[in-house]
Amino acid sequence: MTISDADKHHGPGRIEAIPPEARADAALAERFRFFAREECSGQSGLGVRSPTYAILSETAAADSLILRLARECQLGQPIPNLFLSAVKRVAADHAESELARAYAAIAAGADPTNDLPAKFARFCASHESEIIDLVKTRRVQTNEIRRCAYLMPSFAAVSADSGGKPLALIDVGASAGLNLIWDRYSYAYSDGSRYGPSESPVIIESCLRSPMPDIPPDIPDEFPSVAFRIGIDIAPVDLADAEQFAWMQALVWPDHPDRAALLIAARRLCLQSPPTLLAGDALDILPRALRMAPKDAALCVFHCHTLNQFPREARSEFYEILTAESMSRTVYHLPSEGERMSLDKIDRGKSVTVLSAKRNAHGRWIEWDRRDTPPK
């Protein structure tokens, strides 16, 4: 993993570093067009598709009132994602509105209708203050559970590479911590293989697109034991809080009802025994979390689409923390940023890639490969 890998998910549609008062309509419009073109079309390496948000992003780019509302999005957030989620959250409070009904029809499988842009524009004009309140105060904190489709095999690879040690897991940008309870989920892959507790209410389905059947990492019948698991987030999500969970639901795109269903099921499971989450800046909290991790466990620090929200200098410092820790113990680093994920083993400052894959950003498909790279 290099800094440039995270940069690949750092384009014009992503993080906003310009304060609201200095944002120009032309630049905002380009952010929405980039989002439609690169993040909703399914054509980018992220592999994500949302016809609804592609249409509405183009609508926003051409509407001065909508751009005025979007200008209020707080610093450090991906404006299109944040704005569209805020509108969806407000629509949930107005279930009889024409936009809420349109979203419900789309979630049920209908295609976006030709009048969707007009409905969206009218709703934004009628609910300006509610939308502005949200974009000024909320953050994009998704917790995509299907990403466990590639995290779980990677954790198995960590255990195998370490000689069967129990795992010590640290999730950076954990949101609600749902990926930390990966071993409570059931997994079903397109080759017919199944793993995990069969009675789990959360079933992670994913398509294996590897060219050879022996490429995926070996997964044992029983998952590796986990001796330690902690999540770090600037503002962890409290799943017991109805409004915080409502915001998480709003972050799920209208035409992805399967993601919404997984989120609901995972929440119920997580509330039975939630993982430990630490609040604060990752650069401040991570060294403490590393000290807390048991020395006789295989230490694995992972993150999914998190570093793209770090300034470039902060990403450098993040890697420096992991490298420093590797001087006294092996660190397995599992970044899933940009268009790929990898499992890197760092020992005394030298890094080698144990496992890597191209994958859909939401875990819908995985293309595994194995790479033996020289130490960095």
Short mmCIF file of C-alpha atoms in Angstrom, two decimals:
data_model
loop_
_atom_site.label_atom_id
_atom_site.label_comp_id
_atom_site.label_asym_id
_atom_site.label_seq_id
_atom_site.Cartn_x
_atom_site.Cartn_y
_atom_site.Cartn_z
CA MET A 1 0.00 0.00 0.00
CA THR A 2 1.33 3.37 -0.96
CA ILE A 3 0.04 6.89 -0.51
CA SER A 4 -0.85 6.99 -4.19
CA ASP A 5 -3.26 4.05 -3.73
CA ALA A 6 -5.43 6.19 -1.48
CA ASP A 7 -5.04 9.08 -3.91
CA LYS A 8 -6.88 7.03 -6.52
CA HIS A 9 -10.01 7.53 -4.44
CA HIS A 10 -9.26 11.20 -3.89
CA GLY A 11 -10.54 12.76 -7.11
CA PRO A 12 -12.68 15.87 -7.67
CA GLY A 13 -15.78 14.09 -6.37
CA ARG A 14 -14.25 13.29 -3.01
CA ILE A 15 -12.87 15.33 -0.15
CA GLU A 16 -13.54 19.03 0.04
CA ALA A 17 -10.73 21.21 1.38
CA ILE A 18 -12.15 24.57 0.30
CA PRO A 19 -14.28 26.42 2.89
CA PRO A 20 -17.96 26.98 1.99
CA GLU A 21 -17.64 30.71 1.39
CA ALA A 22 -14.91 30.14 -1.23
CA ARG A 23 -16.65 27.41 -3.22
CA ALA A 24 -17.58 28.29 -6.78
CA ASP A 25 -20.61 26.83 -8.55
CA ALA A 26 -18.50 25.59 -11.46
CA ALA A 27 -16.21 23.60 -9.17
CA LEU A 28 -19.15 22.17 -7.22
CA ALA A 29 -20.88 21.19 -10.43
CA GLU A 30 -17.76 19.33 -11.57
CA ARG A 31 -17.66 17.45 -8.27
CA PHE A 32 -21.18 16.17 -8.88
CA ARG A 33 -20.44 15.29 -12.51
CA PHE A 34 -17.29 13.43 -11.42
CA PHE A 35 -19.34 11.53 -8.84
CA ALA A 36 -21.90 10.55 -11.48
CA ARG A 37 -19.24 9.54 -13.99
CA GLU A 38 -16.69 7.83 -11.75
CA GLU A 39 -18.54 6.56 -8.69
CA CYS A 40 -22.09 5.80 -9.86
CA SER A 41 -21.59 4.42 -13.36
CA GLY A 42 -20.03 1.09 -12.44
CA GLN A 43 -17.27 1.78 -14.97
CA SER A 44 -14.53 2.81 -12.54
CA GLY A 45 -12.24 0.43 -10.71
CA LEU A 46 -14.46 0.76 -7.66
CA GLY A 47 -17.15 -1.20 -9.51
CA VAL A 48 -20.10 0.61 -7.90
CA ARG A 49 -23.28 1.43 -9.79
CA SER A 50 -26.21 3.68 -8.87
CA PRO A 51 -28.39 4.88 -11.76
CA THR A 52 -30.40 6.96 -9.29
CA TYR A 53 -27.48 8.94 -7.93
CA ALA A 54 -25.92 9.27 -11.37
CA ILE A 55 -29.09 11.03 -12.54
CA LEU A 56 -29.44 13.15 -9.40
CA SER A 57 -25.78 14.18 -9.44
CA GLU A 58 -26.22 15.52 -12.96
CA THR A 59 -29.39 17.25 -11.75
CA ALA A 60 -27.48 18.89 -8.91
CA ALA A 61 -24.69 20.01 -11.24
CA ALA A 62 -27.20 21.93 -13.37
CA ASP A 63 -29.30 23.49 -10.59
CA SER A 64 -28.10 26.69 -8.91
CA LEU A 65 -30.35 26.27 -5.86
CA ILE A 66 -29.08 22.75 -5.20
CA LEU A 67 -25.48 23.91 -5.62
CA ARG A 68 -26.16 26.67 -3.09
CA LEU A 69 -27.30 24.06 -0.56
CA ALA A 70 -24.38 21.75 -1.36
CA ARG A 71 -21.97 24.63 -0.82
CA GLU A 72 -22.75 24.37 2.91
CA CYS A 73 -21.27 20.85 3.28
CA GLN A 74 -18.69 20.79 6.05
CA LEU A 75 -14.98 20.64 5.32
CA GLY A 76 -13.21 17.33 4.89
CA GLN A 77 -16.22 15.47 3.47
CA PRO A 78 -17.08 14.18 -0.02
CA ILE A 79 -19.73 16.71 -1.01
CA PRO A 80 -21.88 14.65 -3.42
CA ASN A 81 -22.07 11.70 -1.02
CA LEU A 82 -22.85 13.90 1.97
CA PHE A 83 -25.42 16.03 0.18
CA LEU A 84 -27.33 13.15 -1.42
CA SER A 85 -27.41 11.32 1.92
CA ALA A 86 -28.74 14.42 3.68
CA VAL A 87 -31.58 14.71 1.18
CA LYS A 88 -32.38 11.01 1.61
CA ARG A 89 -32.41 11.41 5.41
CA VAL A 90 -34.81 14.36 5.22
CA ALA A 91 -37.00 12.44 2.78
CA ALA A 92 -37.26 9.62 5.33
CA ASP A 93 -38.94 12.11 7.69
CA HIS A 94 -41.40 13.04 4.94
CA ALA A 95 -42.50 9.58 3.86
CA GLU A 96 -45.50 10.89 1.92
CA SER A 97 -43.44 13.24 -0.22
CA GLU A 98 -43.11 12.47 -3.92
CA LEU A 99 -39.34 12.02 -3.53
CA ALA A 100 -39.69 9.56 -0.64
CA ARG A 101 -42.20 7.56 -2.66
CA ALA A 102 -39.83 7.57 -5.62
CA TYR A 103 -36.98 6.30 -3.45
CA ALA A 104 -39.24 3.55 -2.08
CA ALA A 105 -40.19 2.43 -5.59
CA ILE A 106 -36.53 2.35 -6.63
CA ALA A 107 -35.63 0.30 -3.54
CA ALA A 108 -38.38 -2.14 -4.56
CA GLY A 109 -36.75 -2.61 -7.96
CA ALA A 110 -38.25 0.09 -10.18
CA ASP A 111 -36.07 2.10 -12.54
CA PRO A 112 -35.74 5.85 -11.94
CA THR A 113 -38.52 7.66 -13.79
CA ASN A 114 -38.05 10.62 -16.13
CA ASP A 115 -39.58 13.00 -13.61
CA LEU A 116 -37.18 12.04 -10.80
CA PRO A 117 -34.94 15.11 -11.34
CA ALA A 118 -37.92 17.45 -11.03
CA LYS A 119 -39.12 15.70 -7.86
CA PHE A 120 -35.64 15.94 -6.40
CA ALA A 121 -35.30 19.63 -7.19
CA ARG A 122 -38.73 20.45 -5.75
CA PHE A 123 -37.95 18.54 -2.55
CA CYS A 124 -34.63 20.34 -2.07
CA ALA A 125 -36.33 23.71 -2.58
CA SER A 126 -39.02 22.83 -0.01
CA HIS A 127 -36.65 21.57 2.68
CA GLU A 128 -33.65 23.86 2.46
CA SER A 129 -33.10 24.44 6.18
CA GLU A 130 -33.38 20.74 7.09
CA ILE A 131 -30.87 19.77 4.43
CA ILE A 132 -28.42 22.52 5.40
CA ASP A 133 -28.59 21.49 9.07
CA LEU A 134 -27.48 17.98 8.11
CA VAL A 135 -24.72 18.84 5.65
CA LYS A 136 -23.19 21.20 8.21
CA THR A 137 -23.10 18.62 11.01
CA ARG A 138 -22.98 15.08 9.60
CA ARG A 139 -20.16 12.97 8.22
CA VAL A 140 -19.99 10.23 5.60
CA GLN A 141 -19.48 7.18 7.83
CA THR A 142 -20.56 4.10 5.96
CA ASN A 143 -20.09 0.67 7.48
CA GLU A 144 -20.26 -1.63 4.49
CA ILE A 145 -20.68 -5.13 5.92
CA ARG A 146 -20.18 -6.99 2.63
CA ARG A 147 -16.56 -5.83 2.66
CA CYS A 148 -16.11 -8.69 5.12
CA ALA A 149 -16.25 -10.95 2.05
CA TYR A 150 -12.60 -10.09 1.44
CA LEU A 151 -11.65 -9.18 5.02
CA MET A 152 -12.51 -12.61 6.39
CA PRO A 153 -10.21 -14.57 4.00
CA SER A 154 -7.50 -12.00 4.67
CA PHE A 155 -7.78 -12.50 8.43
CA ALA A 156 -7.48 -16.25 7.82
CA ALA A 157 -4.30 -15.56 5.83
CA VAL A 158 -2.91 -13.51 8.74
CA SER A 159 -3.51 -16.39 11.13
CA ALA A 160 -1.93 -18.91 8.75
CA ASP A 161 1.11 -16.74 8.05
CA SER A 162 1.67 -16.16 11.77
CA GLY A 163 1.65 -19.89 12.54
CA GLY A 164 -1.91 -20.01 13.84
CA LYS A 165 -1.74 -17.22 16.39
CA PRO A 166 -4.99 -15.63 17.57
CA LEU A 167 -5.73 -12.28 15.96
CA ALA A 168 -5.41 -8.79 17.41
CA LEU A 169 -7.53 -6.58 15.16
CA ILE A 170 -7.56 -2.78 14.95
CA ASP A 171 -10.06 -1.19 12.57
CA VAL A 172 -9.18 2.39 11.64
CA GLY A 173 -12.27 4.34 10.58
CA ALA A 174 -14.50 1.72 12.18
CA SER A 175 -17.74 3.74 12.10
CA ALA A 176 -20.07 1.47 14.12
CA GLY A 177 -17.55 -1.39 14.29
CA LEU A 178 -19.63 -3.83 12.25
CA ASN A 179 -16.62 -5.19 10.36
CA LEU A 180 -14.97 -6.09 13.66
CA ILE A 181 -17.57 -8.79 14.29
CA TRP A 182 -16.85 -10.50 10.95
CA ASP A 183 -16.66 -13.92 12.66
CA ARG A 184 -20.36 -13.73 13.62
CA TYR A 185 -21.42 -13.59 9.98
CA SER A 186 -22.07 -16.37 7.49
CA TYR A 187 -20.39 -16.27 4.06
CA ALA A 188 -21.62 -17.62 0.72
CA TYR A 189 -19.47 -17.35 -2.40
CA SER A 190 -20.38 -17.87 -6.04
CA ASP A 191 -18.30 -21.08 -6.25
CA GLY A 192 -20.65 -22.70 -3.73
CA SER A 193 -18.31 -22.45 -0.75
CA ARG A 194 -19.78 -21.43 2.61
CA TYR A 195 -18.13 -20.42 5.85
CA GLY A 196 -19.04 -19.21 9.29
CA PRO A 197 -21.95 -19.89 11.64
CA SER A 198 -24.85 -21.24 9.59
CA GLU A 199 -27.36 -19.81 12.03
CA SER A 200 -26.13 -16.23 11.61
CA PRO A 201 -28.83 -13.74 10.55
CA VAL A 202 -26.18 -11.94 8.48
CA ILE A 203 -25.27 -13.71 5.25
CA ILE A 204 -22.46 -12.14 3.22
CA GLU A 205 -22.75 -13.08 -0.46
CA SER A 206 -19.99 -12.33 -2.96
CA CYS A 207 -18.97 -13.36 -6.45
CA LEU A 208 -15.48 -14.78 -6.99
CA ARG A 209 -14.11 -13.50 -10.29
CA SER A 210 -10.60 -14.93 -10.03
CA PRO A 211 -9.36 -16.64 -13.20
CA MET A 212 -8.17 -19.75 -11.34
CA PRO A 213 -10.01 -21.71 -8.63
CA ASP A 214 -6.92 -22.04 -6.43
CA ILE A 215 -6.23 -18.31 -6.20
CA PRO A 216 -8.37 -17.38 -3.14
CA PRO A 217 -6.58 -17.82 0.19
CA ASP A 218 -7.21 -21.00 2.14
CA ILE A 219 -10.03 -20.58 4.64
CA PRO A 220 -10.20 -23.06 7.53
CA ASP A 221 -13.45 -24.74 8.57
CA GLU A 222 -13.20 -22.85 11.85
CA PHE A 223 -12.36 -19.18 11.87
CA PRO A 224 -9.18 -18.03 13.65
CA SER A 225 -9.73 -16.97 17.24
CA VAL A 226 -9.74 -13.27 18.01
CA ALA A 227 -7.91 -12.24 21.18
CA PHE A 228 -8.36 -8.49 20.75
CA ARG A 229 -10.54 -6.24 18.63
CA ILE A 230 -10.82 -2.47 18.77
CA GLY A 231 -12.17 0.16 16.40
CA ILE A 232 -10.96 3.73 16.04
CA ASP A 233 -13.12 6.52 14.65
CA ILE A 234 -13.21 10.29 14.95
CA ALA A 235 -16.87 9.95 15.99
CA PRO A 236 -17.94 6.31 16.49
CA VAL A 237 -21.54 5.50 15.62
CA ASP A 238 -23.73 4.39 18.52
CA LEU A 239 -26.00 1.75 17.02
CA ALA A 240 -28.32 2.00 20.02
CA ASP A 241 -29.07 5.60 19.10
CA ALA A 242 -32.02 5.66 16.69
CA GLU A 243 -31.02 8.90 14.97
CA GLN A 244 -27.41 7.83 14.47
CA PHE A 245 -28.61 4.62 12.89
CA ALA A 246 -31.12 6.52 10.74
CA TRP A 247 -28.17 8.50 9.36
CA MET A 248 -26.31 5.28 8.58
CA GLN A 249 -29.38 4.11 6.65
CA ALA A 250 -29.47 7.39 4.77
CA LEU A 251 -25.89 6.77 3.61
CA VAL A 252 -27.06 3.67 1.73
CA TRP A 253 -27.94 4.56 -1.85
CA PRO A 254 -31.64 4.19 -2.82
CA ASP A 255 -31.06 1.47 -5.42
CA HIS A 256 -29.08 -0.76 -3.03
CA PRO A 257 -31.80 -2.39 -0.86
CA ASP A 258 -29.61 -5.43 -0.20
CA ARG A 259 -27.04 -3.19 1.53
CA ALA A 260 -29.82 -1.67 3.64
CA ALA A 261 -31.06 -5.12 4.69
CA LEU A 262 -27.56 -6.28 5.63
CA LEU A 263 -27.07 -3.15 7.72
CA ILE A 264 -30.25 -3.77 9.69
CA ALA A 265 -29.38 -7.43 10.34
CA ALA A 266 -25.80 -6.63 11.35
CA ARG A 267 -26.97 -3.92 13.73
CA ARG A 268 -29.22 -6.36 15.59
CA LEU A 269 -26.37 -8.84 15.91
CA CYS A 270 -23.84 -6.21 16.99
CA LEU A 271 -26.08 -4.77 19.71
CA GLN A 272 -26.01 -8.14 21.48
CA SER A 273 -22.29 -7.71 22.16
CA PRO A 274 -20.77 -4.57 20.61
CA PRO A 275 -17.00 -4.26 20.07
CA THR A 276 -14.90 -1.62 21.82
CA LEU A 277 -14.68 1.65 19.87
CA LEU A 278 -12.27 4.46 20.69
CA ALA A 279 -13.16 8.03 19.73
CA GLY A 280 -10.56 10.45 18.43
CA ASP A 281 -8.05 11.21 15.72
CA ALA A 282 -6.51 7.98 14.43
CA LEU A 283 -2.99 9.38 14.63
CA ASP A 284 -3.49 10.07 18.34
CA ILE A 285 -5.38 6.87 19.19
CA LEU A 286 -3.55 4.28 17.09
CA PRO A 287 -0.31 4.22 19.16
CA ARG A 288 -2.36 3.58 22.31
CA ALA A 289 -4.35 0.83 20.61
CA LEU A 290 -1.12 -0.80 19.43
CA ARG A 291 0.18 -0.83 23.01
CA MET A 292 -3.06 -2.46 24.18
CA ALA A 293 -2.86 -5.33 21.68
CA PRO A 294 -1.48 -8.55 23.23
CA LYS A 295 2.09 -9.32 22.19
CA ASP A 296 1.41 -13.03 21.64
CA ALA A 297 -1.30 -12.35 19.03
CA ALA A 298 -0.98 -11.65 15.29
CA LEU A 299 -1.45 -7.90 15.02
CA CYS A 300 -3.51 -6.74 12.04
CA VAL A 301 -4.40 -3.10 11.38
CA PHE A 302 -7.07 -2.71 8.70
CA HIS A 303 -9.11 0.06 7.12
CA CYS A 304 -11.63 0.33 4.28
CA HIS A 305 -11.92 3.55 2.26
CA THR A 306 -10.66 5.56 5.21
CA LEU A 307 -7.30 7.02 4.22
CA ASN A 308 -8.89 8.91 1.34
CA GLN A 309 -10.29 11.21 4.06
CA PHE A 310 -6.82 11.78 5.55
CA PRO A 311 -4.67 14.70 4.36
CA ARG A 312 -1.60 13.43 2.49
CA GLU A 313 0.71 14.36 5.38
CA ALA A 314 -1.49 12.45 7.84
CA ARG A 315 -1.32 9.36 5.65
CA SER A 316 2.48 9.54 5.74
CA GLU A 317 2.38 9.76 9.53
CA PHE A 318 -0.02 6.81 9.68
CA TYR A 319 2.43 4.61 7.76
CA GLU A 320 5.27 5.83 9.99
CA ILE A 321 3.37 4.64 13.07
CA LEU A 322 2.97 1.15 11.60
CA THR A 323 6.62 1.04 10.52
CA ALA A 324 7.79 2.07 13.99
CA GLU A 325 5.65 -0.67 15.57
CA SER A 326 7.14 -3.23 13.19
CA MET A 327 10.56 -2.71 14.78
CA SER A 328 9.41 -4.64 17.84
CA ARG A 329 6.74 -6.95 16.40
CA THR A 330 5.35 -8.03 13.04
CA VAL A 331 2.52 -5.84 11.81
CA TYR A 332 0.02 -7.09 9.27
CA HIS A 333 -1.44 -4.11 7.43
CA LEU A 334 -4.68 -4.66 5.52
CA PRO A 335 -5.61 -1.53 3.52
CA SER A 336 -8.63 -1.48 1.22
CA GLU A 337 -8.35 1.86 -0.55
CA GLY A 338 -8.80 3.00 -4.11
CA GLU A 339 -9.41 0.10 -6.50
CA ARG A 340 -7.61 -2.68 -4.58
CA MET A 341 -7.00 -4.27 -1.22
CA SER A 342 -3.81 -5.92 -0.02
CA LEU A 343 -2.39 -7.72 2.97
CA ASP A 344 1.10 -6.44 3.72
CA LYS A 345 3.43 -7.98 6.29
CA ILE A 346 5.73 -5.38 7.85
CA ASP A 347 8.72 -6.65 9.81
CA ARG A 348 11.50 -4.35 11.04
CA GLY A 349 10.48 -1.68 8.59
CA LYS A 350 10.44 -3.97 5.55
CA SER A 351 7.10 -4.71 3.88
CA VAL A 352 6.10 -7.61 1.64
CA THR A 353 2.68 -8.17 0.12
CA VAL A 354 1.25 -11.52 1.18
CA LEU A 355 -2.09 -11.25 -0.59
CA SER A 356 -3.94 -8.80 -2.81
CA ALA A 357 -7.13 -8.46 -4.79
CA LYS A 358 -9.14 -6.19 -6.96
CA ARG A 359 -12.63 -5.92 -5.52
CA ASN A 360 -15.90 -4.11 -5.78
CA ALA A 361 -15.93 -1.22 -3.29
CA HIS A 362 -18.95 -2.78 -1.56
CA GLY A 363 -17.58 -6.34 -1.65
CA ARG A 364 -19.99 -7.65 -4.29
CA TRP A 365 -17.16 -9.35 -6.19
CA ILE A 366 -13.48 -10.19 -5.62
CA GLU A 367 -10.60 -10.99 -7.97
CA TRP A 368 -7.84 -12.52 -5.84
CA ASP A 369 -4.22 -12.67 -6.81
CA ARG A 370 -1.04 -13.58 -4.99
CA ARG A 371 2.04 -11.40 -5.30
CA ASP A 372 5.49 -11.85 -3.91
CA THR A 373 6.93 -8.36 -3.93
CA PRO A 374 10.40 -7.33 -2.82
CA PRO A 375 10.70 -5.61 0.57
CA LYS A 376 9.95 -1.88 0.51
#
